[in-house]
PDB file of C-alpha atoms in Angstrom:
ATOM      1  CA  MET J 646     215.145 221.855  21.351  1.00 47.00           C
ATOM      2  CA  ASN J 647     214.714 225.296  23.696  1.00 51.00           C
ATOM      3  CA  MET J 648     218.361 224.964  25.163  1.00 52.00           C
ATOM      4  CA  TYR J 649     219.922 224.700  21.465  1.00 48.00           C
ATOM      5  CA  LYS J 650     216.975 227.841  20.850  1.00 50.00           C
ATOM      6  CA  ARG J 651     218.709 230.022  24.379  1.00 53.00           C
ATOM      7  CA  THR J 652     222.532 229.295  23.608  1.00 56.00           C
ATOM      8  CA  ALA J 653     222.064 230.731  19.950  1.00 51.00           C
ATOM      9  CA  ALA J 654     220.362 233.715  21.262  1.00 51.00           C
ATOM     10  CA  VAL J 655     223.404 234.557  23.635  1.00 53.00           C
ATOM     11  CA  LEU J 656     226.205 233.567  20.863  1.00 53.00           C
ATOM     12  CA  ALA J 657     223.836 236.930  19.785  1.00 51.00           C
ATOM     13  CA  LEU J 658     224.159 239.010  22.478  1.00 50.00           C
ATOM     14  CA  GLN J 659     227.745 237.143  23.414  1.00 55.00           C
ATOM     15  CA  ALA J 660     228.611 238.421  19.499  1.00 51.00           C
ATOM     16  CA  LEU J 661     226.913 241.642  19.870  1.00 48.00           C
ATOM     17  CA  LEU J 662     228.826 243.542  22.924  1.00 48.00           C
ATOM     18  CA  MET J 663     232.115 242.154  21.834  1.00 47.00           C
ATOM     19  CA  GLY J 664     231.599 244.559  18.873  1.00 44.00           C
ATOM     20  CA  ILE J 665     231.167 247.295  21.508  1.00 43.00           C
ATOM     21  CA  SER J 666     234.053 249.026  22.063  1.00 40.00           C
ATOM     22  CA  VAL J 667     235.566 250.513  24.395  1.00 44.00           C
ATOM     23  CA  SER J 668     236.878 254.963  23.916  1.00 45.00           C
ATOM     24  CA  ALA J 669     237.946 255.972  27.449  1.00 60.00           C
ATOM     25  CA  ASN J 670     237.944 254.665  30.979  1.00 86.00           C
ATOM     26  CA  THR J 671     234.505 255.876  33.021  1.00 89.00           C
ATOM     27  CA  ASP J 672     234.419 256.271  36.349  1.00 90.00           C
ATOM     28  CA  LYS J 673     230.350 257.197  38.325  1.00 90.00           C
ATOM     29  CA  LEU J 674     228.795 257.982  40.547  1.00 93.00           C
ATOM     30  CA  PHE J 675     224.445 257.743  41.092  1.00 93.00           C
ATOM     31  CA  ILE J 676     222.880 260.170  43.294  1.00 92.00           C
ATOM     32  CA  ARG J 677     218.881 260.671  44.579  1.00 91.00           C
ATOM     33  CA  THR J 678     216.981 264.066  45.954  1.00 91.00           C
ATOM     34  CA  SER J 679     215.514 264.992  48.152  1.00 88.00           C
ATOM     35  CA  ALA J 680     212.644 267.441  48.972  1.00 85.00           C
ATOM     36  CA  ASP J 681     215.795 268.112  51.946  1.00 86.00           C
ATOM     37  CA  PRO J 682     215.497 271.710  51.951  1.00 82.00           C
ATOM     38  CA  HIS J 683     219.337 271.953  52.531  1.00 82.00           C
ATOM     39  CA  SER J 684     218.697 270.550  49.024  1.00 84.00           C
ATOM     40  CA  GLU J 685     217.423 273.480  47.049  1.00 86.00           C
ATOM     41  CA  ALA J 686     220.008 274.650  45.144  1.00 88.00           C
ATOM     42  CA  TRP J 687     220.690 271.691  42.390  1.00 89.00           C
ATOM     43  CA  LEU J 688     216.663 271.752  42.364  1.00 88.00           C
ATOM     44  CA  ASN J 689     215.860 274.987  40.887  1.00 88.00           C
ATOM     45  CA  PRO J 690     215.574 275.568  37.943  1.00 84.00           C
ATOM     46  CA  GLY J 691     218.679 276.073  35.219  1.00 70.00           C
ATOM     47  CA  GLY J 692     217.692 279.007  33.027  1.00 66.00           C
ATOM     48  CA  ASN J 693     221.049 280.412  31.428  1.00 62.00           C
ATOM     49  CA  THR J 694     223.220 279.751  34.522  1.00 73.00           C
ATOM     50  CA  GLY J 695     225.836 277.246  32.735  1.00 82.00           C
ATOM     51  CA  CYS J 696     225.263 274.468  35.035  1.00 91.00           C
ATOM     52  CA  MET J 697     224.342 270.733  34.293  1.00 93.00           C
ATOM     53  CA  VAL J 698     220.619 270.349  33.752  1.00 93.00           C
ATOM     54  CA  PRO J 699     219.468 267.221  32.807  1.00 92.00           C
ATOM     55  CA  PRO J 700     218.453 264.884  30.709  1.00 92.00           C
ATOM     56  CA  PHE J 701     221.396 265.796  29.618  1.00 92.00           C
ATOM     57  CA  ALA J 702     224.440 267.277  30.414  1.00 94.00           C
ATOM     58  CA  SER J 703     228.010 267.614  29.201  1.00 94.00           C
ATOM     59  CA  VAL J 704     231.591 269.170  30.590  1.00 95.00           C
ATOM     60  CA  THR J 705     235.051 269.459  29.342  1.00 94.00           C
ATOM     61  CA  LEU J 706     237.228 269.789  32.649  1.00 93.00           C
ATOM     62  CA  ASP J 707     241.007 269.933  33.345  1.00 89.00           C
ATOM     63  CA  GLY J 708     242.752 270.248  35.936  1.00 84.00           C
ATOM     64  CA  SER J 709     243.316 268.452  39.475  1.00 88.00           C
ATOM     65  CA  VAL J 710     239.805 269.704  41.032  1.00 92.00           C
ATOM     66  CA  SER J 711     236.970 271.212  38.798  1.00 93.00           C
ATOM     67  CA  GLU J 712     233.351 272.362  40.660  1.00 94.00           C
ATOM     68  CA  VAL J 713     230.251 272.123  38.541  1.00 94.00           C
ATOM     69  CA  CYS J 714     227.172 273.610  40.253  1.00 93.00           C
ATOM     70  CA  LEU J 715     223.881 270.924  39.360  1.00 94.00           C
ATOM     71  CA  ARG J 716     219.916 272.141  38.903  1.00 92.00           C
ATOM     72  CA  GLY J 717     217.312 271.742  37.197  1.00 92.00           C
ATOM     73  CA  LEU J 718     217.333 267.827  39.200  1.00 93.00           C
ATOM     74  CA  THR J 719     213.916 266.762  40.536  1.00 93.00           C
ATOM     75  CA  VAL J 720     212.426 265.375  43.738  1.00 92.00           C
ATOM     76  CA  ASP J 721     213.111 261.730  44.699  1.00 92.00           C
ATOM     77  CA  THR J 722     214.819 261.403  41.194  1.00 93.00           C
ATOM     78  CA  GLN J 723     218.371 259.090  41.003  1.00 94.00           C
ATOM     79  CA  TYR J 724     221.061 259.978  38.038  1.00 95.00           C
ATOM     80  CA  GLU J 725     223.644 259.384  37.059  1.00 95.00           C
ATOM     81  CA  LEU J 726     227.559 261.550  36.693  1.00 95.00           C
ATOM     82  CA  ARG J 727     230.505 259.922  35.213  1.00 94.00           C
ATOM     83  CA  VAL J 728     233.825 260.743  33.914  1.00 95.00           C
ATOM     84  CA  CYS J 729     235.523 259.747  30.873  1.00 93.00           C
ATOM     85  CA  TRP J 730     238.781 259.757  30.096  1.00 91.00           C
ATOM     86  CA  PRO J 731     240.714 259.095  27.803  1.00 87.00           C
ATOM     87  CA  ALA J 732     243.105 255.562  28.662  1.00 82.00           C
ATOM     88  CA  THR J 733     246.685 258.361  27.941  1.00 78.00           C
ATOM     89  CA  THR J 734     246.862 260.260  31.116  1.00 81.00           C
ATOM     90  CA  PRO J 735     245.510 257.238  33.520  1.00 84.00           C
ATOM     91  CA  GLY J 736     244.204 258.701  37.398  1.00 87.00           C
ATOM     92  CA  ASP J 737     242.039 258.883  40.099  1.00 91.00           C
ATOM     93  CA  PHE J 738     239.428 260.137  40.078  1.00 93.00           C
ATOM     94  CA  VAL J 739     236.325 261.219  42.879  1.00 94.00           C
ATOM     95  CA  ILE J 740     233.230 262.427  42.374  1.00 95.00           C
ATOM     96  CA  THR J 741     231.674 264.465  45.070  1.00 95.00           C
ATOM     97  CA  THR J 742     228.446 266.190  45.256  1.00 94.00           C
ATOM     98  CA  ASP J 743     226.902 268.965  47.804  1.00 93.00           C
ATOM     99  CA  ALA J 744     223.957 269.436  47.626  1.00 90.00           C
ATOM    100  CA  GLU J 745     223.423 272.200  50.063  1.00 90.00           C
ATOM    101  CA  LYS J 746     224.933 274.599  47.837  1.00 91.00           C
ATOM    102  CA  GLY J 747     224.203 272.126  44.864  1.00 92.00           C
ATOM    103  CA  LEU J 748     227.916 271.566  43.553  1.00 94.00           C
ATOM    104  CA  VAL J 749     229.948 268.435  42.538  1.00 95.00           C
ATOM    105  CA  ARG J 750     233.384 268.561  42.841  1.00 96.00           C
ATOM    106  CA  VAL J 751     235.998 265.849  40.872  1.00 95.00           C
ATOM    107  CA  SER J 752     239.395 265.811  42.015  1.00 94.00           C
ATOM    108  CA  VAL J 753     242.092 263.551  40.682  1.00 92.00           C
ATOM    109  CA  ASN J 754     245.455 262.461  41.145  1.00 88.00           C
ATOM    110  CA  SER J 755     248.043 261.181  38.334  1.00 84.00           C
ATOM    111  CA  SER J 756     248.432 257.393  37.937  1.00 81.00           C
ATOM    112  CA  GLY J 757     250.931 255.025  36.505  1.00 69.00           C
ATOM    113  CA  VAL J 758     254.076 255.662  35.396  1.00 71.00           C
ATOM    114  CA  LEU J 759     255.719 258.977  34.142  1.00 66.00           C
ATOM    115  CA  SER J 760     258.384 257.703  31.398  1.00 68.00           C
ATOM    116  CA  PRO J 761     261.426 259.071  30.833  1.00 73.00           C
ATOM    117  CA  GLY J 762     262.402 262.379  29.281  1.00 69.00           C
ATOM    118  CA  ARG J 763     257.761 262.666  29.465  1.00 66.00           C
ATOM    119  CA  ASP J 764     256.936 266.570  30.950  1.00 64.00           C
ATOM    120  CA  PRO J 765     255.827 266.766  34.196  1.00 63.00           C
ATOM    121  CA  ILE J 766     253.418 268.883  33.531  1.00 62.00           C
ATOM    122  CA  LEU J 767     251.675 267.508  31.346  1.00 64.00           C
ATOM    123  CA  TYR J 768     251.593 263.528  32.504  1.00 62.00           C
ATOM    124  CA  ASN J 769     250.288 265.741  35.574  1.00 69.00           C
ATOM    125  CA  HIS J 770     247.842 267.327  33.849  1.00 76.00           C
ATOM    126  CA  HIS J 771     244.442 265.850  32.539  1.00 85.00           C
ATOM    127  CA  ARG J 772     241.491 267.093  30.315  1.00 89.00           C
ATOM    128  CA  TYR J 773     238.422 264.666  31.822  1.00 93.00           C
ATOM    129  CA  HIS J 774     234.359 265.213  30.168  1.00 94.00           C
ATOM    130  CA  LEU J 775     231.820 264.743  33.162  1.00 95.00           C
ATOM    131  CA  ILE J 776     229.058 264.127  31.864  1.00 95.00           C
ATOM    132  CA  LEU J 777     224.760 264.082  34.190  1.00 95.00           C
ATOM    133  CA  GLU J 778     222.383 262.291  33.120  1.00 94.00           C
ATOM    134  CA  SER J 779     218.717 261.704  33.859  1.00 93.00           C
ATOM    135  CA  THR J 780     217.793 257.149  33.958  1.00 91.00           C
ATOM    136  CA  LEU J 781     215.557 255.230  33.376  1.00 87.00           C
ATOM    137  CA  PHE J 782     214.156 253.149  36.689  1.00 82.00           C
ATOM    138  CA  GLY J 783     217.019 255.196  38.869  1.00 78.00           C
ATOM    139  CA  VAL J 784     219.676 252.137  37.285  1.00 78.00           C
ATOM    140  CA  LEU J 785     219.677 252.546  33.353  1.00 82.00           C
ATOM    141  CA  PRO J 786     220.909 256.154  31.665  1.00 83.00           C
ATOM    142  CA  TYR J 787     219.015 257.047  27.852  1.00 79.00           C
ATOM    143  CA  SER J 788     220.975 257.327  26.728  1.00 81.00           C
ATOM    144  CA  ALA J 789     222.084 253.125  27.143  1.00 77.00           C
ATOM    145  CA  LEU J 790     218.649 252.574  25.667  1.00 76.00           C
ATOM    146  CA  PRO J 791     219.785 252.171  21.963  1.00 80.00           C
ATOM    147  CA  VAL J 792     221.617 249.561  23.650  1.00 78.00           C
ATOM    148  CA  VAL J 793     219.675 248.196  24.559  1.00 78.00           C
ATOM    149  CA  GLY J 794     217.385 248.877  21.911  1.00 81.00           C
ATOM    150  CA  LEU J 795     219.238 246.815  19.224  1.00 83.00           C
ATOM    151  CA  CYS J 796     220.315 244.220  21.498  1.00 83.00           C
ATOM    152  CA  LEU J 797     217.016 243.491  21.734  1.00 83.00           C
ATOM    153  CA  ILE J 798     217.159 243.322  18.412  1.00 86.00           C
ATOM    154  CA  VAL J 799     219.720 241.373  17.731  1.00 83.00           C
ATOM    155  CA  LEU J 800     217.439 238.642  20.770  1.00 81.00           C
ATOM    156  CA  ALA J 801     214.858 238.454  18.301  1.00 83.00           C
ATOM    157  CA  ILE J 802     216.775 238.076  15.455  1.00 82.00           C
ATOM    158  CA  ALA J 803     218.300 235.188  16.954  1.00 78.00           C
ATOM    159  CA  LEU J 804     214.895 233.574  18.780  1.00 78.00           C
ATOM    160  CA  THR J 805     213.340 233.885  15.617  1.00 83.00           C
ATOM    161  CA  VAL J 806     215.789 233.024  12.550  1.00 79.00           C
ATOM    162  CA  ILE J 807     219.274 231.531  13.514  1.00 75.00           C
ATOM    163  CA  ALA J 808     217.766 229.599  16.351  1.00 71.00           C
ATOM    164  CA  PRO J 809     215.365 227.567  14.328  1.00 75.00           C
ATOM    165  CA  ALA J 810     217.549 226.943  11.603  1.00 74.00           C
ATOM    166  CA  VAL J 811     219.809 225.668  14.721  1.00 71.00           C
ATOM    167  CA  ASP J 812     217.385 223.309  15.707  1.00 70.00           C
ATOM    168  CA  GLY J 813     217.299 222.044  11.838  1.00 71.00           C
ATOM    169  CA  LEU J 814     220.764 221.430  11.361  1.00 71.00           C
ATOM    170  CA  ILE J 815     220.557 219.264  14.424  1.00 75.00           C
ATOM    171  CA  VAL J 816     217.579 217.513  13.740  1.00 70.00           C
ATOM    172  CA  SER J 817     218.988 215.976  10.502  1.00 73.00           C
ATOM    173  CA  VAL J 818     222.126 215.127  11.646  1.00 69.00           C
ATOM    174  CA  GLY J 819     219.650 213.734  14.380  1.00 67.00           C
ATOM    175  CA  CYS J 820     217.597 211.798  12.281  1.00 72.00           C
ATOM    176  CA  LYS J 821     220.709 210.772  10.245  1.00 68.00           C
ATOM    177  CA  GLU J 822     222.428 210.137  12.854  1.00 65.00           C
ATOM    178  CA  GLU J 823     219.916 207.259  13.953  1.00 66.00           C
ATOM    179  CA  ALA J 824     218.936 205.803  10.482  1.00 65.00           C
ATOM    180  CA  ASP J 825     222.695 205.232  10.370  1.00 65.00           C
ATOM    181  CA  GLU J 826     222.251 203.031  12.999  1.00 69.00           C
ATOM    182  CA  LYS J 827     218.953 201.598  11.959  1.00 67.00           C
ATOM    183  CA  MET J 828     220.461 200.346   9.005  1.00 66.00           C
ATOM    184  CA  ASP J 829     223.515 199.103  10.717  1.00 61.00           C
ATOM    185  CA  LYS J 830     221.201 197.227  12.637  1.00 62.00           C
ATOM    186  CA  ASP J 831     218.856 196.044   9.925  1.00 59.00           C
ATOM    187  CA  THR J 832     221.928 194.967   7.240  1.00 62.00           C
ATOM    188  CA  PHE J 833     223.647 192.547  10.465  1.00 52.00           C
ATOM    189  CA  PRO J 834     220.901 189.705  10.731  1.00 57.00           C
ATOM    190  CA  LYS J 835     220.268 189.512   7.120  1.00 54.00           C
ATOM    191  CA  LYS J 836     225.072 190.263   6.719  1.00 52.00           C
ATOM    192  CA  GLN J 837     224.510 186.591   9.518  1.00 54.00           C
ATOM    193  CA  ALA J 838     222.255 185.033   7.282  1.00 53.00           C
ATOM    194  CA  HIS J 839     224.197 184.978   3.916  1.00 52.00           C
ATOM    195  CA  GLU J 840     227.470 184.095   6.119  1.00 53.00           C
ATOM    196  CA  SER J 841     225.905 181.016   7.443  1.00 56.00           C
ATOM    197  CA  SER J 842     223.912 180.572   4.249  1.00 56.00           C
ATOM    198  CA  SER J 843     226.903 179.922   2.507  1.00 54.00           C
ATOM    199  CA  ALA J 844     229.090 178.564   5.081  1.00 51.00           C
ATOM    200  CA  LEU J 845     226.304 175.547   4.225  1.00 47.00           C
ATOM    201  CA  PRO J 846     227.745 174.149   1.424  1.00 53.00           C
ATOM    202  CA  LEU J 847     230.654 173.921   2.933  1.00 46.00           C
ATOM    203  CA  ARG J 848     230.346 171.884   5.452  1.00 48.00           C
ATOM    204  CA  ASN J 849     228.365 169.301   3.102  1.00 50.00           C
ATOM    205  CA  ARG J 850     231.240 168.455   1.074  1.00 48.00           C
ATOM    206  CA  LYS J 851     233.391 167.771   3.264  1.00 49.00           C
ATOM    207  CA  LYS J 852     231.110 165.196   4.923  1.00 49.00           C
ATOM    208  CA  ASN J 853     230.319 163.360   0.977  1.00 48.00           C
TER     209      ASN J 853
END
């Protein structure tokens, strides 16, 4: 029955994940800091410089090329940089970093087909969000923790509520089928004996 419990848990998680909608396209880059003297720029405190500072920072940009400074990063730590943009303005994004200057450079080229009558200037104008975020274990952004927690709650409910219910239903169906089979086995010999006893007087009458 453990197989049925695991199946119920997986189905519950799939239902949860299918309900999470994606409102924009995303491209990302992981950067890992080091104690290299050439990386001192983005290891300096952020202060009021207007730069992006962890654990979370977001800035709205537009244009084909943009540069943003990073400050306040920690040595030997991995961060996630991601660009999010609406699907209505498709583009090919490239994220590059300059550790020596402590900069992030984002460049974008329009992709897709220009619809007839659409202004080329608007077509080539891109507005997007650049996000800097600290990561857990170097791979999981902190903003994803609520989703992970929700998944764990759903998994716990699936294992403690849904799985036992499914398990009980399967057991009851199996017991019913087993009882029906046993009843058929018990009924068939009695039926044969009854048919034999009914046919015996008939044969005796024919002899007489």
